[in-house]
CSV table of C-alpha atoms in Angstrom, one decimal:
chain,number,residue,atom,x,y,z
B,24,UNK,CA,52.0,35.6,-32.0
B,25,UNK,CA,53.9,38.3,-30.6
B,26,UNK,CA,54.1,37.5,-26.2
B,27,UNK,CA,52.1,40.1,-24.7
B,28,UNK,CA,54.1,42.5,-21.9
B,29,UNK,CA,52.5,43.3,-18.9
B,30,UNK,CA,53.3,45.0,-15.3
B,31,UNK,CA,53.6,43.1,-12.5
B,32,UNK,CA,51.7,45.1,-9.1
B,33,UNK,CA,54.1,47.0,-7.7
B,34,UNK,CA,55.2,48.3,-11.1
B,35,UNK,CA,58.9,48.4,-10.4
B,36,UNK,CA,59.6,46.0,-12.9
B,37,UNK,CA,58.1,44.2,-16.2
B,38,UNK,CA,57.7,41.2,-17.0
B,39,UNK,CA,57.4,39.5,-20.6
B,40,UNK,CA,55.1,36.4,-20.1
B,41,UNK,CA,55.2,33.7,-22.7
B,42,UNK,CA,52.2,32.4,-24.8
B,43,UNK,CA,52.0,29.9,-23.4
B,44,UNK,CA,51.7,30.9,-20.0
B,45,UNK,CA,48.9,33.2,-21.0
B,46,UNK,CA,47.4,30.0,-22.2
B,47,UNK,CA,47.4,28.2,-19.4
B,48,UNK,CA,46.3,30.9,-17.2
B,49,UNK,CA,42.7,31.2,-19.3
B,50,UNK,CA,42.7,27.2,-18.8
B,51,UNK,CA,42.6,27.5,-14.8
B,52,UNK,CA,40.6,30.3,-15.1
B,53,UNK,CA,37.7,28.2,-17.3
B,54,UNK,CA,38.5,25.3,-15.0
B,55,UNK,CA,37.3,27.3,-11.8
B,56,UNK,CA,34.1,28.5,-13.7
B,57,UNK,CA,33.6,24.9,-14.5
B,58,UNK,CA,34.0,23.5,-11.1
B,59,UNK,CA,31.6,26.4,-9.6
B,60,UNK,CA,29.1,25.6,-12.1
B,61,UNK,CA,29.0,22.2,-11.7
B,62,UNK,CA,28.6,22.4,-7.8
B,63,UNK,CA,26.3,24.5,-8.1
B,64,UNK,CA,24.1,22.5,-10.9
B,65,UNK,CA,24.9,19.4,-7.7
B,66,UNK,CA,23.3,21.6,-5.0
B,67,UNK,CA,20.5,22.6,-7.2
B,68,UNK,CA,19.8,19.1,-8.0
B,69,UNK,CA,19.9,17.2,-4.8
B,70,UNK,CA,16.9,15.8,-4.7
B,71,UNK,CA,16.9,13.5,-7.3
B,72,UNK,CA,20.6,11.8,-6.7
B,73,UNK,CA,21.1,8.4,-8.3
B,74,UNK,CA,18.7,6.0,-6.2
B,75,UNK,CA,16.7,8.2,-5.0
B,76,UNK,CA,12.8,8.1,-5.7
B,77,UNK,CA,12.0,12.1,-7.1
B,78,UNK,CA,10.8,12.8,-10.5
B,79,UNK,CA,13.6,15.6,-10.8
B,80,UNK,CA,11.4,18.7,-10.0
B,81,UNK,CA,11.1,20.4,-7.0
B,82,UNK,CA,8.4,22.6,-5.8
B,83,UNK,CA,4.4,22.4,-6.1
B,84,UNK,CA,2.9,18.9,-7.9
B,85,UNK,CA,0.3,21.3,-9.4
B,86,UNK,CA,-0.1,20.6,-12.9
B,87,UNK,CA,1.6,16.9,-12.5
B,88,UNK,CA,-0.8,14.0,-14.1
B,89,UNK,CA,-1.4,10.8,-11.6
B,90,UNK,CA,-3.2,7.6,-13.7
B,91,UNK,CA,-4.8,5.8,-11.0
B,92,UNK,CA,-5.8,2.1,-11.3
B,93,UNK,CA,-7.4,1.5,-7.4
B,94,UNK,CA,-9.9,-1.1,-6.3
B,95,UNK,CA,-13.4,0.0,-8.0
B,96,UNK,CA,-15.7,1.7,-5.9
B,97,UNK,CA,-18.1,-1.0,-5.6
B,98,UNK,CA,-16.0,-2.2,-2.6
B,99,UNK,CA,-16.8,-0.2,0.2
B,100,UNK,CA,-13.3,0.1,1.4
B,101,UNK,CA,-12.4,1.1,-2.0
B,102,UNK,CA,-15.3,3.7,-2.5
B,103,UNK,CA,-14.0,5.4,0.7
B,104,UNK,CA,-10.1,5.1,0.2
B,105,UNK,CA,-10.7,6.8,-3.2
B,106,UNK,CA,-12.9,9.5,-2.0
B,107,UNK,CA,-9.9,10.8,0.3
B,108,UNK,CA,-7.0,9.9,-2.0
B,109,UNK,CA,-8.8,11.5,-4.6
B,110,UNK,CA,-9.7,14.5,-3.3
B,111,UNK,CA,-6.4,15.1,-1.7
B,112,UNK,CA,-4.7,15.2,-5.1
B,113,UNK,CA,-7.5,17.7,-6.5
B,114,UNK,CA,-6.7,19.9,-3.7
B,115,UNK,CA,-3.0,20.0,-4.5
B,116,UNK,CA,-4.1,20.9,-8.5
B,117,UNK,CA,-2.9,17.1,-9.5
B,118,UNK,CA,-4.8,15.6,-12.5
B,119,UNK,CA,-5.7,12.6,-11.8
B,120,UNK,CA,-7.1,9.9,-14.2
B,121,UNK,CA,-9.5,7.3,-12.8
B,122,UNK,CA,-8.7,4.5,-14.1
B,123,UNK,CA,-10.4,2.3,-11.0
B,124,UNK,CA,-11.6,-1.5,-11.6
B,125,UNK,CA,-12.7,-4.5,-9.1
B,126,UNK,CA,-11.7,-7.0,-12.3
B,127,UNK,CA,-8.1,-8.2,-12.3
B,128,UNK,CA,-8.0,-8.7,-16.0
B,129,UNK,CA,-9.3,-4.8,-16.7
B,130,UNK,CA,-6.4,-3.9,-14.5
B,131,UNK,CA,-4.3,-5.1,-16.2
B,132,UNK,CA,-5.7,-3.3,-19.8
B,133,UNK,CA,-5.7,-0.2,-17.7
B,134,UNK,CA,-2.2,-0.5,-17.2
B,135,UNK,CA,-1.3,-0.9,-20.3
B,136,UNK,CA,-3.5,2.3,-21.2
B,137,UNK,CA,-1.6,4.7,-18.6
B,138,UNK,CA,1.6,3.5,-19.6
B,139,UNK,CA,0.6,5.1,-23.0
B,140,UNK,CA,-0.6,8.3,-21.4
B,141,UNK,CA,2.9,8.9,-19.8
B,142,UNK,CA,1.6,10.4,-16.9
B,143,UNK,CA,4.2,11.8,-14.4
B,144,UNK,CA,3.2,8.7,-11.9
B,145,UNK,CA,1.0,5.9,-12.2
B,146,UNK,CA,-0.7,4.3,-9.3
B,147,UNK,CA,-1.5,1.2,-8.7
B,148,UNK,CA,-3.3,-1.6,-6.5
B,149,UNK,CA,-2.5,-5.1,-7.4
B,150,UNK,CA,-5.8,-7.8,-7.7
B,151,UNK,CA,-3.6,-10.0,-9.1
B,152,UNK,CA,0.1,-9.5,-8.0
B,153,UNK,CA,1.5,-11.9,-10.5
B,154,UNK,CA,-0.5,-11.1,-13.7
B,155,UNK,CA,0.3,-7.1,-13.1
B,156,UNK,CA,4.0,-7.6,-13.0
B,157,UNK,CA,4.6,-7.9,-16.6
B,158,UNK,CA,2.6,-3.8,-17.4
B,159,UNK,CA,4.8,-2.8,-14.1
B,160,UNK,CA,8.0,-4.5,-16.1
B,161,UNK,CA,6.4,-2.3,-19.1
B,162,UNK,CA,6.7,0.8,-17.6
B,163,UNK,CA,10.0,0.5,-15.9
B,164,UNK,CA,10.6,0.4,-20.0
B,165,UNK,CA,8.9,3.3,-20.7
B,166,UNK,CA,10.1,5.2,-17.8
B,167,UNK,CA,7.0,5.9,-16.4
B,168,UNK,CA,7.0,5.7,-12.3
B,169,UNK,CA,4.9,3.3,-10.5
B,170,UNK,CA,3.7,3.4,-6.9
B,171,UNK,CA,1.7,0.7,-5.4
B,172,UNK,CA,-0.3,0.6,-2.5
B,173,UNK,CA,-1.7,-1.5,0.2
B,174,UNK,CA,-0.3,-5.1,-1.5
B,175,UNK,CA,3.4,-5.3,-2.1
B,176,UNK,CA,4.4,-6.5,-5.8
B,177,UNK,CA,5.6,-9.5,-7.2
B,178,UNK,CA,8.9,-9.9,-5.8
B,179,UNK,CA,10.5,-10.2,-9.9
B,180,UNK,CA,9.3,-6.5,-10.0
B,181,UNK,CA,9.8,-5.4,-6.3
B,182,UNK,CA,12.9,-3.0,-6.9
B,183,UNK,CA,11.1,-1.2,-10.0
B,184,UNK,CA,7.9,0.2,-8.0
B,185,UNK,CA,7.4,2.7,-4.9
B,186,UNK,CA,5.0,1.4,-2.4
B,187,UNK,CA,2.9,2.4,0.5
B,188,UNK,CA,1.7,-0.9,1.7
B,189,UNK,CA,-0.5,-2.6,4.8
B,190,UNK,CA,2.0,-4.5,7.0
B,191,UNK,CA,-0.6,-7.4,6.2
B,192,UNK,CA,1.7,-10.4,7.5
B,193,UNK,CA,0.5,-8.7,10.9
B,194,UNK,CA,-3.0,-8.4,9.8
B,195,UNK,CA,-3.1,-12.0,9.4
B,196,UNK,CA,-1.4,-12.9,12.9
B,197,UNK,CA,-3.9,-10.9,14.6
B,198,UNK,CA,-6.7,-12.5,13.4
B,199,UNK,CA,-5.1,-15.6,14.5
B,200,UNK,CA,-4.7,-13.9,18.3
B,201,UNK,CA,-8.0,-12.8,18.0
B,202,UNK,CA,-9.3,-16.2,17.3
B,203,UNK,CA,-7.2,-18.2,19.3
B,204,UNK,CA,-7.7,-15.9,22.6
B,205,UNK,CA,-11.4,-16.3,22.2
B,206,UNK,CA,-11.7,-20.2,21.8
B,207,UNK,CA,-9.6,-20.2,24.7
B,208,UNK,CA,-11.8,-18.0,26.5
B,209,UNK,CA,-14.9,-20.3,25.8
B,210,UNK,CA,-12.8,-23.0,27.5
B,211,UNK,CA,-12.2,-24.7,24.3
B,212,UNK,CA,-8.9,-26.6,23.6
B,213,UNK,CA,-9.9,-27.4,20.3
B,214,UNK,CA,-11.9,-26.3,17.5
B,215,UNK,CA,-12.7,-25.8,13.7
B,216,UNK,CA,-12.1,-22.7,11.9
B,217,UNK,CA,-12.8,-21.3,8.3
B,218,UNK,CA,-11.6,-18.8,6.6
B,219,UNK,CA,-13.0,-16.5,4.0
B,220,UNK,CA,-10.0,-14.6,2.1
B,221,UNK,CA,-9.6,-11.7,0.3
B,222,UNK,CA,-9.2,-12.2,-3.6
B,223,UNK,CA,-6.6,-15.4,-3.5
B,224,UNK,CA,-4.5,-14.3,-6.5
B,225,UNK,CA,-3.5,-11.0,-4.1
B,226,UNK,CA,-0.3,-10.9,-2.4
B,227,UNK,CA,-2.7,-9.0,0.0
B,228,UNK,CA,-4.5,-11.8,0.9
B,229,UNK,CA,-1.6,-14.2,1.1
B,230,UNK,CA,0.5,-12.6,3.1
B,231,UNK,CA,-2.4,-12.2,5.5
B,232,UNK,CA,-2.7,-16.0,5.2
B,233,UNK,CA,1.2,-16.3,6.2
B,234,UNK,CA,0.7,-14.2,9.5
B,235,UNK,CA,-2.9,-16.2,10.0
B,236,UNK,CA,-1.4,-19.4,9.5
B,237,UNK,CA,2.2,-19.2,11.4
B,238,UNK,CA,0.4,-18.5,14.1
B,239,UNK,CA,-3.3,-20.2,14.3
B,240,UNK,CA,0.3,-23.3,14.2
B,241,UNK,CA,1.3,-22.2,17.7
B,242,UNK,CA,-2.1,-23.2,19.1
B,243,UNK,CA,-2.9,-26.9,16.7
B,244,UNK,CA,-5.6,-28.2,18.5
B,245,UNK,CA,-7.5,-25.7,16.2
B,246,UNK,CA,-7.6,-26.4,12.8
B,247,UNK,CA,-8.2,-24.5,9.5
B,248,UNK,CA,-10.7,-27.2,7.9
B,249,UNK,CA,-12.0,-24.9,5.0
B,250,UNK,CA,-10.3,-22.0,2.7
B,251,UNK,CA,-12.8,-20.1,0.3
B,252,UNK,CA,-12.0,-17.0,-1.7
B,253,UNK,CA,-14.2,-14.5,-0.8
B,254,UNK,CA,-12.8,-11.9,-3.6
B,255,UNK,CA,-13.3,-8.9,-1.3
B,256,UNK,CA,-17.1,-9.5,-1.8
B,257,UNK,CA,-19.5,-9.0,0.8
B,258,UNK,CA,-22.6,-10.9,-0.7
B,259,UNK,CA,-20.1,-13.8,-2.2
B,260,UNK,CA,-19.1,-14.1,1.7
B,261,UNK,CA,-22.2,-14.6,3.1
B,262,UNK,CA,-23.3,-17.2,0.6
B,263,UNK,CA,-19.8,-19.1,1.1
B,264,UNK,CA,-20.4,-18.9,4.8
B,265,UNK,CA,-23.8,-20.0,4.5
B,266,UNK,CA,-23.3,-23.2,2.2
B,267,UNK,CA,-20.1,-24.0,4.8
B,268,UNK,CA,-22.9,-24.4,7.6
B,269,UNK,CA,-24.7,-26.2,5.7
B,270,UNK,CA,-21.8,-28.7,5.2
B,271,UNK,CA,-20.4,-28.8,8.6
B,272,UNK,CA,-23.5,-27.9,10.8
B,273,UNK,CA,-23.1,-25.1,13.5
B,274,UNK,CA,-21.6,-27.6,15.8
B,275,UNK,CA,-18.8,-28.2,13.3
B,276,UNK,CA,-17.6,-24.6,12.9
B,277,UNK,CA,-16.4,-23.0,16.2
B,278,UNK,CA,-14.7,-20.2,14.4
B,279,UNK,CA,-14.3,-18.2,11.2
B,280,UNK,CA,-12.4,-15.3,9.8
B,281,UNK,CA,-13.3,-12.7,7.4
B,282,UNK,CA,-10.5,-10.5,5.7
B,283,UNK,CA,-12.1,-7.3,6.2
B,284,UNK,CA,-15.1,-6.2,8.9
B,285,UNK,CA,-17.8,-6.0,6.0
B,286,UNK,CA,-17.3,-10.0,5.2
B,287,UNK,CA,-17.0,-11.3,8.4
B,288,UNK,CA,-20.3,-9.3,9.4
B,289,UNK,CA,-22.3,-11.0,6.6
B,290,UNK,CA,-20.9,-14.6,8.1
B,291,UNK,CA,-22.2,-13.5,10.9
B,292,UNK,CA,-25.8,-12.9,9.1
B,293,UNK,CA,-25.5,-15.9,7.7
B,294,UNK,CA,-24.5,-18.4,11.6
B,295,UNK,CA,-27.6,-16.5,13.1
B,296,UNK,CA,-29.9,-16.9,10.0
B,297,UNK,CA,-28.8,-20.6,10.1
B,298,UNK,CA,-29.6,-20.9,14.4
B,299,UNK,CA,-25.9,-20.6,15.2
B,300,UNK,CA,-24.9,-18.6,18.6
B,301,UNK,CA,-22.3,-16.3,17.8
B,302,UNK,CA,-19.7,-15.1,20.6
B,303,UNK,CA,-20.4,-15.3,24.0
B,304,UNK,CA,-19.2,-18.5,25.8
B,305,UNK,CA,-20.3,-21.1,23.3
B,306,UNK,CA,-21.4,-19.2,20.4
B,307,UNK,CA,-18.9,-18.6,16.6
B,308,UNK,CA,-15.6,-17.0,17.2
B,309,UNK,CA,-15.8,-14.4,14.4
B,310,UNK,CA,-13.0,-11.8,13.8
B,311,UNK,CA,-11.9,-9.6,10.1
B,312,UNK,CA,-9.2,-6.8,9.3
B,313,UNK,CA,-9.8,-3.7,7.6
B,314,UNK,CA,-12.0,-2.1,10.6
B,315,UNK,CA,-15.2,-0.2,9.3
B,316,UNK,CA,-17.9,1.5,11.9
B,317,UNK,CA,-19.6,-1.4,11.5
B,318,UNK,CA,-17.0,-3.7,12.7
B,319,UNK,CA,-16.1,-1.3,16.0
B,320,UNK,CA,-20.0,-2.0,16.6
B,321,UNK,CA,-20.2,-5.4,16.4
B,322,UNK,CA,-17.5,-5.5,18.8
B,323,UNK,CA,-19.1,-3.3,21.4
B,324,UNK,CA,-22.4,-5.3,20.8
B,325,UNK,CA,-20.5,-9.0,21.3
B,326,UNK,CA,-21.1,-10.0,17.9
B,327,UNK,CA,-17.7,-9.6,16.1
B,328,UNK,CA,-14.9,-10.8,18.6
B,329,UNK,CA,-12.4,-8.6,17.2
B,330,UNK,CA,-10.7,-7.1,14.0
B,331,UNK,CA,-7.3,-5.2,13.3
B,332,UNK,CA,-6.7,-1.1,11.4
B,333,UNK,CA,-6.0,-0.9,8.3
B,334,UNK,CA,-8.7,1.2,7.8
B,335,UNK,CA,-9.4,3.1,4.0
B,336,UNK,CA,-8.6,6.3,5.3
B,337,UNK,CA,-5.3,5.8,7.4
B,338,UNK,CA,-4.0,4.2,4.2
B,339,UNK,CA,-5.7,6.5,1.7
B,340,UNK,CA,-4.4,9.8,3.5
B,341,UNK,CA,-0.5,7.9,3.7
B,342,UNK,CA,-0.8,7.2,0.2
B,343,UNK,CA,-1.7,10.4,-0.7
B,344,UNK,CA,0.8,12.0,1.3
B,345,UNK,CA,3.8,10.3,-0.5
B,346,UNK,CA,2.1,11.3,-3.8
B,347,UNK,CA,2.3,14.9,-2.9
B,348,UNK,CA,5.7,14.8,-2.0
B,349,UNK,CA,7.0,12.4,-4.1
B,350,UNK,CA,5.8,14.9,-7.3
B,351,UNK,CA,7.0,17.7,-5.8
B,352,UNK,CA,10.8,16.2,-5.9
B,353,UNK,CA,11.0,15.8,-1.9
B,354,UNK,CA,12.4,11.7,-2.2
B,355,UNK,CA,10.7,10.0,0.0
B,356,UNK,CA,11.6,6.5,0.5
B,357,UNK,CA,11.1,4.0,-1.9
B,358,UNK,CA,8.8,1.9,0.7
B,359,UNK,CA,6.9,2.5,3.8
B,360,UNK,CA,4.4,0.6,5.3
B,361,UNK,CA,1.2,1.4,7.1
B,362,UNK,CA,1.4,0.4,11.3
B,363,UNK,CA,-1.4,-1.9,12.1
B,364,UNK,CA,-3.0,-2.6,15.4
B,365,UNK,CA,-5.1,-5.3,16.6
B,366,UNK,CA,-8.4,-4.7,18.0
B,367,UNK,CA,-10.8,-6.2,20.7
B,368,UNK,CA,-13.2,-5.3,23.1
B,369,UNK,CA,-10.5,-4.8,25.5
B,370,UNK,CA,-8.9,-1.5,23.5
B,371,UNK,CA,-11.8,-0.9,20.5
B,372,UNK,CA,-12.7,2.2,22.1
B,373,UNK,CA,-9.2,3.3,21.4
B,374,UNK,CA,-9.8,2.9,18.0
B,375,UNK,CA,-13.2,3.8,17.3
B,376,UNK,CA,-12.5,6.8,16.0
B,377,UNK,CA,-9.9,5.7,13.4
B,378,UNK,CA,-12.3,3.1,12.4
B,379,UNK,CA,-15.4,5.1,12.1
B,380,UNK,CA,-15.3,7.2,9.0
B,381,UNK,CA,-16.2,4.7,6.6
């Protein structure tokens, strides 16, 4: 090819400019475009940088699909969690499949069943951590996103999930301060407590044991003489609390907790129905998580010596939150967890509210 002769500005001379030159000129020249496109593709796309926890869109979740496998709403904190969560996604135009169950082993089928749907997120509460970790495994596979909430995972399965989860560790040490300060009240330096959980298999549950039990160990003159799993179950809680009366005798039960306001109240049915006092200076110690209007009640009444948050709708209306912006490609962070408070008659009124709606 002939070299191509051009002026140089000025014009008082030309130049003849080699082929290759010319060559390389076009390189740099493809090399800028390159490096502005790029940066510009890295602006546009800074949401979803390695780690983070965005589906890669930005903008409105309308249209985005959300498979949801909650408690079923035969539990009463369930039925009101999944009113809110539910129709906060509805509001933001998210289609969201119910795919809610109170068995652990239909969870676990559901799973299986959204991971097929490929829905832009699934969420998830875990009835049995352990036996839902090999579906969450699944769908790390399939690249479908997971969020849990209220329980955190099995820890195999920890890194591959989002979660929104109770700090339930705490939840468990302040029924133990509940308890403890109200035995101590009654003048008691020692006493028998029982305990009916939330479903056993639930890393729920036992991390509320962990808080309850590290520190019911600070005070040992009382001692944890009987364990039964409740299974979130209101009726199945009054029946265990009834035939652990009958064993020990009201003089062989000073206190008990119940995981969540609407079992402790049934064991409280189930001491008076039985001729047991309950709370005032000789009478069952009773306390529960998971406030209701019920529980706040029983409080102010003297019935129910105290409880802790974790309310459905604090939970539901967090968890909905980081669903919103999590398909709208805003990266939130992987994890957050819920503040809890404990609650007595000395603050309930500060918390009435909060606890009230369901």
């Amino acid at each position: 090819m002939k070299p191509e002769t051009r002026p140089v500005t000025g014009g008082k001379t030309t130049l003849r400019k080699t082929g290759r030159q010319r060559v390389n000129k076009i390189a740099l020249a493809g090399s800028l475009v390159a490096m502005a496109a790029l940066a510009a593709g890295c602006a546009g796309s800074s949401s979803t940088a390695a780690g983070s926890s965005g589906t890669g869109n930005s903008g409105s979740p309308a249209g985005k699909t959300v498979d949801f496998i909650g408690y079923g709403n035969t539990n009463q904190w369930a039925a009101y969690f999944n009113g809110v969560f539910e129709k906060k996604l509805k509001a933001a135009d998210v289609t969201l499949k119910d795919l809610t169950t109170m068995d652990a082993g239909t969870a676990v089928q559901n799973f299986n069943q959204a991971i097929a749907d490929k829905p832009d997120l699934i969420v998830t509460a875990l009835l049995d951590t352990k036996s839902m970790a090999v579906p969450i495994a699944k769908a790390k596979q399939a690249g479908v996103p997971v969020l849990v909430f209220d329980g955190r995972p099995d820890p195999k399965v920890d890194g591959d999930v989002l979660q929104v989860v109770s700090d339930n560790v705490a939840l468990g040490k302040a029924a133990a301060d509940n308890i403890i300060e109200g035995l101590k009240a009654q003048g008691r330096s020692s006493g028998n407590v029982v305990v009916v959980t939330g479903t056993a298999s639930s890393l729920v549950t036992q991390d509320r044991m962990q808080g309850f039990s590290a520190e019911m160990a600070t005070a040992p003159g009382y001692k944890v003489i009987e364990t039964q799993d409740g299974n979130w179950d209101p009726t199945l809680s009054g029946q265990i609390a009834t035939q652990l009366l009958a064993k020990h005798s009201c003089n062989g039960i000073q206190a008990a907790y119940g995981m969540a306001d609407y079992m402790a109240l049934p064991i409280i049915a189930s001491a008076k129905q039985a001729g047991c006092g309950v709370g005032g200076k000789n009478g069952l110690i009773v306390t529960s998580s998971n406030c209701f209007k019920a529980g706040i009640d029983a409080i102010k009444q003297g019935a129910l010596y105290g409880t802790a948050t974790e309310d459905p709708g604090t939970i539901a209306n967090q968890t909905a939150a980081y669903v919103l912006k999590y398909l709208s490609g805003q990266n939130p962070p992987r994890k957050q967890t819920v503040k809890e408070e404990r609650i007595t008659a000395a603050n309930v009124d500060q918390y009435a509210a909060q606890c009230s709606h369901a």
